[in-house]
Short mmCIF file of C-alpha atoms in Angstrom, two decimals:
data_model
loop_
_atom_site.label_atom_id
_atom_site.label_comp_id
_atom_site.label_asym_id
_atom_site.label_seq_id
_atom_site.Cartn_x
_atom_site.Cartn_y
_atom_site.Cartn_z
CA MET A 412 62.34 9.31 74.62
CA THR A 413 60.91 5.94 75.61
CA THR A 414 58.56 6.10 78.56
CA SER A 415 56.58 3.24 79.96
CA ASN A 416 53.79 5.44 81.31
CA THR A 417 53.16 7.46 78.16
CA ASN A 418 49.47 7.54 77.34
CA MET A 419 49.12 5.66 74.03
CA ALA A 420 46.26 7.93 73.02
CA GLU A 421 48.72 10.83 72.98
CA THR A 422 51.32 9.15 70.80
CA ALA A 423 51.54 8.88 67.05
CA SER A 424 52.15 5.54 65.32
CA ALA A 425 55.63 4.03 65.22
CA ARG A 426 56.03 4.94 61.54
CA VAL A 427 54.94 8.56 61.99
CA THR A 428 57.17 8.93 65.07
CA GLY A 429 60.13 7.25 63.36
CA TYR A 430 59.98 9.37 60.23
CA GLY A 431 59.25 12.52 62.27
CA ILE A 432 62.42 12.03 64.30
CA SER A 433 64.26 11.11 61.11
CA TYR A 434 63.15 14.38 59.51
CA ALA A 435 64.34 16.37 62.55
CA ILE A 436 67.77 14.70 62.62
CA THR A 437 68.24 14.88 58.85
CA SER A 438 67.25 18.55 58.60
CA ILE A 439 69.71 19.58 61.33
CA LEU A 440 72.52 17.44 59.87
CA SER A 441 71.75 18.90 56.45
CA ALA A 442 72.07 22.43 57.82
CA LEU A 443 75.37 21.53 59.50
CA LEU A 444 76.60 20.01 56.22
CA VAL A 445 75.87 23.36 54.55
CA VAL A 446 78.16 25.09 57.04
CA LEU A 447 80.81 22.37 56.70
CA LYS A 448 80.95 22.25 52.90
CA GLU A 449 80.85 26.04 52.53
CA SER A 450 83.65 26.42 55.09
CA ASN A 451 85.83 23.52 53.95
CA GLU A 452 86.88 23.33 50.32
CA SER A 453 88.01 19.71 50.50
CA VAL A 454 84.52 18.65 51.67
CA LEU A 455 82.96 20.69 48.88
CA ASN A 456 85.31 19.16 46.30
CA LEU A 457 84.57 15.66 47.59
CA MET A 458 80.82 16.29 47.22
CA VAL A 459 81.36 17.64 43.70
CA SER A 460 83.44 14.60 42.75
CA LEU A 461 80.71 12.18 43.83
CA THR A 462 77.93 13.37 41.49
CA GLY A 463 79.32 16.31 39.54
CA HIS A 464 77.58 18.94 41.72
CA HIS A 465 77.71 19.46 45.48
CA TRP A 466 73.97 20.22 45.64
CA ILE A 467 73.04 16.93 43.96
CA THR A 468 75.24 15.04 46.43
CA HIS A 469 73.74 17.00 49.32
CA GLY A 470 70.19 16.20 48.21
CA LEU A 471 70.96 12.51 47.72
CA LEU A 472 72.58 12.28 51.15
CA ASP A 473 69.55 13.96 52.73
CA VAL A 474 67.04 11.65 51.04
CA ILE A 475 69.04 8.49 51.75
CA LEU A 476 69.54 9.47 55.41
CA PHE A 477 65.87 10.42 55.85
CA VAL A 478 64.59 7.15 54.39
CA ALA A 479 67.18 4.94 56.12
CA LEU A 480 66.79 6.59 59.54
CA GLY A 481 63.01 6.64 59.14
CA ALA A 482 62.88 2.91 58.35
CA LEU A 483 65.26 2.12 61.22
CA LEU A 484 63.49 4.27 63.82
CA SER A 485 60.05 3.04 62.73
CA SER A 486 61.10 -0.54 63.35
CA ARG A 487 62.34 0.38 66.85
CA ASN A 488 58.78 1.27 67.97
CA ILE A 489 59.92 4.42 69.74
CA THR A 490 57.32 5.80 72.10
CA MET A 491 57.33 9.58 72.20
CA SER A 492 54.51 11.85 73.26
CA GLY A 493 52.75 13.47 70.31
CA ASN A 494 53.42 16.97 71.58
CA THR A 495 57.13 16.23 71.92
CA LEU A 496 57.16 14.88 68.37
CA ILE A 497 55.45 18.03 67.08
CA SER A 498 57.92 20.23 68.99
CA THR A 499 60.79 18.17 67.55
CA VAL A 500 59.58 18.56 63.96
CA VAL A 501 58.76 22.28 64.28
CA GLY A 502 61.84 23.07 66.39
CA SER A 503 64.24 21.31 64.02
CA THR A 504 62.72 23.15 61.06
CA ILE A 505 63.20 26.53 62.76
CA LEU A 506 66.71 25.66 64.00
CA SER A 507 67.88 24.33 60.62
CA GLY A 508 66.41 27.36 58.84
CA LEU A 509 68.20 29.72 61.24
CA ILE A 510 71.52 27.86 60.82
CA ILE A 511 71.32 28.07 57.03
CA ALA A 512 70.00 31.65 56.77
CA GLY A 513 72.33 32.82 59.55
CA PHE A 514 75.36 31.30 57.83
CA PHE A 515 74.69 33.03 54.51
CA LEU A 516 73.69 36.29 56.20
CA GLN A 517 77.16 36.79 57.67
CA MET B 888 61.16 23.06 25.77
CA SER B 889 62.99 26.34 26.29
CA LYS B 890 65.03 26.84 29.43
CA GLU B 891 62.73 29.72 30.40
CA MET B 892 59.72 27.39 30.32
CA ILE B 893 61.60 24.85 32.43
CA LEU B 894 62.34 27.62 34.92
CA MET B 895 58.68 28.71 35.04
CA LEU B 896 57.59 25.15 35.84
CA HIS B 897 59.57 25.31 39.10
CA PRO B 898 57.46 28.01 40.86
CA THR B 899 54.31 26.66 39.19
CA PHE B 900 54.76 23.25 40.79
CA GLY B 901 55.74 25.02 44.02
CA VAL B 902 52.56 27.11 44.18
CA LEU B 903 50.41 24.08 43.36
CA ALA B 904 52.19 22.14 46.14
CA MET B 905 51.39 24.95 48.58
CA ILE B 906 47.73 24.96 47.53
CA ALA B 907 47.61 21.20 48.08
CA ALA B 908 49.21 21.68 51.52
CA VAL B 909 46.58 24.31 52.40
CA TRP B 910 43.98 21.75 51.28
CA VAL B 911 45.54 19.19 53.66
CA PHE B 912 45.47 21.77 56.48
CA VAL B 913 41.77 22.55 55.94
CA GLU B 914 40.82 18.87 55.73
CA ALA B 915 42.82 18.17 58.92
CA LEU B 916 40.94 20.86 60.85
CA ASN B 917 37.82 18.71 60.56
CA ALA B 918 39.32 15.29 59.96
CA SER B 919 36.77 12.49 60.00
CA ASP B 920 36.06 9.18 58.29
CA ALA B 921 34.22 11.18 55.63
CA ASN B 922 37.20 13.28 54.50
CA ILE B 923 40.28 11.23 55.45
CA GLY B 924 40.57 9.94 51.88
CA ARG B 925 40.64 13.49 50.48
CA LEU B 926 43.17 14.56 53.15
CA ARG B 927 45.52 11.70 52.27
CA ASN B 928 45.16 12.23 48.51
CA ALA B 929 45.93 15.94 48.92
CA SER B 930 49.01 15.13 51.03
CA VAL B 931 50.32 12.75 48.35
CA LEU B 932 49.57 15.36 45.67
CA SER B 933 51.50 18.00 47.65
CA ALA B 934 54.49 15.67 48.01
CA ILE B 935 54.49 14.79 44.29
CA LEU B 936 54.33 18.48 43.34
CA ILE B 937 57.20 19.35 45.71
CA TRP B 938 59.31 16.58 44.15
CA LEU B 939 58.45 17.86 40.66
CA ALA B 940 59.45 21.41 41.73
CA TYR B 941 62.70 19.96 43.11
CA ILE B 942 63.55 17.95 39.98
CA VAL B 943 62.67 20.71 37.50
CA GLY B 944 64.25 23.49 39.59
CA GLY B 945 67.29 21.35 40.34
CA TYR B 946 67.79 20.54 36.66
CA TRP B 947 67.62 24.23 35.78
CA TYR B 948 69.91 25.19 38.66
CA VAL B 949 72.59 22.64 37.80
CA ILE B 950 72.49 23.14 34.02
CA TYR B 951 71.61 26.80 33.45
CA TYR B 952 72.01 28.87 36.62
CA GLY B 953 75.78 29.48 36.20
CA GLY B 954 75.21 32.32 33.71
CA ASP B 955 72.63 34.07 35.89
CA LYS B 956 74.86 33.60 38.94
CA ALA B 957 77.74 35.40 37.23
CA LEU B 958 75.37 38.21 36.18
CA ILE B 959 73.92 38.63 39.67
CA LYS B 960 77.31 38.62 41.38
CA ALA B 961 78.59 41.32 39.00
CA GLY B 962 75.41 43.39 39.32
CA PRO B 963 74.02 45.80 41.92
CA TRP B 964 72.27 43.03 43.91
CA PRO B 965 74.96 40.38 44.58
CA PHE B 966 73.07 39.39 47.74
CA ALA B 967 70.34 37.96 45.47
CA HIS B 968 72.75 35.06 44.98
CA GLY B 969 74.96 35.33 48.08
CA PHE B 970 72.04 35.19 50.50
CA PHE B 971 68.77 34.40 48.75
CA MET B 972 69.86 31.72 46.26
CA GLU B 973 72.30 30.05 48.64
CA THR B 974 69.68 29.94 51.40
CA LYS B 975 66.89 28.88 49.04
CA GLU B 976 68.75 25.99 47.43
CA HIS B 977 69.54 24.50 50.85
CA LEU B 978 66.24 25.23 52.59
CA PHE B 979 64.52 23.54 49.65
CA LEU B 980 66.13 20.25 50.64
CA MET B 981 64.40 20.53 54.03
CA LEU B 982 61.11 21.38 52.32
CA LEU B 983 61.54 18.28 50.16
CA LEU B 984 61.88 16.09 53.26
CA LEU B 985 59.04 17.85 55.08
CA GLY B 986 56.83 17.46 52.00
CA THR B 987 57.71 13.76 51.90
CA PHE B 988 56.90 13.45 55.61
CA LEU B 989 53.46 15.04 55.15
CA PRO B 990 51.78 11.97 53.54
CA ILE B 991 53.55 9.69 56.02
CA ALA B 992 51.90 11.66 58.84
CA ALA B 993 48.60 11.84 56.94
CA TYR B 994 48.53 8.03 56.66
CA GLY B 995 48.73 7.84 60.46
CA ASP B 996 45.62 7.72 62.57
CA VAL B 997 44.53 11.30 61.89
CA VAL B 998 40.87 10.71 62.70
CA LYS B 999 41.21 9.02 66.10
CA LYS B 1000 44.44 10.50 67.43
CA LYS B 1001 44.40 14.22 68.12
CA VAL B 1002 48.22 14.41 68.20
CA THR B 1003 48.53 12.95 64.70
CA ARG B 1004 45.99 15.49 63.47
CA LYS B 1005 47.96 18.29 65.16
CA LEU B 1006 51.16 16.96 63.57
CA VAL B 1007 49.53 17.03 60.11
CA LEU B 1008 48.31 20.58 60.78
CA TRP B 1009 51.81 21.74 61.81
CA THR B 1010 53.54 19.92 58.97
CA SER B 1011 51.20 21.24 56.29
CA ALA B 1012 51.47 24.77 57.75
CA LEU B 1013 55.28 24.52 57.66
CA VAL B 1014 55.16 23.33 54.04
CA VAL B 1015 53.08 26.41 53.15
CA LEU B 1016 55.33 28.83 55.09
CA MET B 1017 58.52 27.35 53.66
CA GLY B 1018 56.96 27.33 50.20
CA LEU B 1019 56.12 31.03 50.54
CA SER B 1020 59.70 31.77 51.61
CA MET B 1021 60.92 29.87 48.51
CA GLU B 1022 58.66 31.96 46.28
CA GLY B 1023 59.87 35.18 47.97
CA ALA B 1024 63.51 34.21 47.60
CA GLY B 1025 62.86 33.34 43.95
CA ALA B 1026 61.48 36.84 43.39
CA PHE B 1027 64.69 38.36 44.82
CA ILE B 1028 66.84 36.15 42.57
CA ASN B 1029 64.75 37.11 39.55
CA MET B 1030 65.12 40.79 40.44
CA GLY B 1031 68.85 40.29 40.96
CA VAL B 1032 69.16 39.17 37.33
CA LYS B 1033 66.91 41.99 36.13
CA VAL B 1034 68.81 44.81 37.85
CA ALA B 1035 72.11 43.29 36.67
CA LEU B 1036 70.90 43.32 33.06
CA LEU B 1037 69.58 46.88 33.45
CA ALA B 1038 72.91 48.00 34.93
CA LYS B 1039 74.76 46.54 31.92
CA GLN B 1040 72.62 48.61 29.55
CA LEU B 1041 73.39 51.93 31.31
#
């Protein structure tokens, strides 16, 4: 992820990179949480008990994780090539979408 | 405000968010010092509209959807809930994050850095594609309720 010889002209800013990676991680974890809560009643009940509805809890967790990870990763000044960042954002969106749609399709 | 009007606000905000994302995409194609302000304003507008769609749709889903869900599951199109609603309500959370990321990317150096411009293009395109899938799934859910009500009348 961090390379000393990465051309700076081909990298996005630290904030854009940080929040881009944060989006990718959060979207995949969110998709995995869908599988977990729908497969495990105790997880679902725990999420319901926290806010009154599992979907509200899920949304709050996603937003909190996205913002917290984004702020943390932005401050780390991660250097990642722009094309890798784009692939990460697009790839995680496709993967998360397939996990969610695939789970409910079965 | 009636619950039907609250429900209609959800796809309305969604469509407007998609239009704003298309606007961002078009501005990003020819990003320059002359249009960077418009690009950033459109990205913020898109994010605000996605959040409004989320809040209004989420309110309706949590408060009112239970009745429709029971109807759909007992009707001829149970997959309208089992697949389309379940997938939609969880994919929307990703769209919410992606829509929030769009202005963050747009406030990067879009004019001077080609990769940031490409990232804005990809992100706005994904917002539009995911938004269209939300609208399509919403149509299936709507039809699921309709055919369930029709089946009850026969």
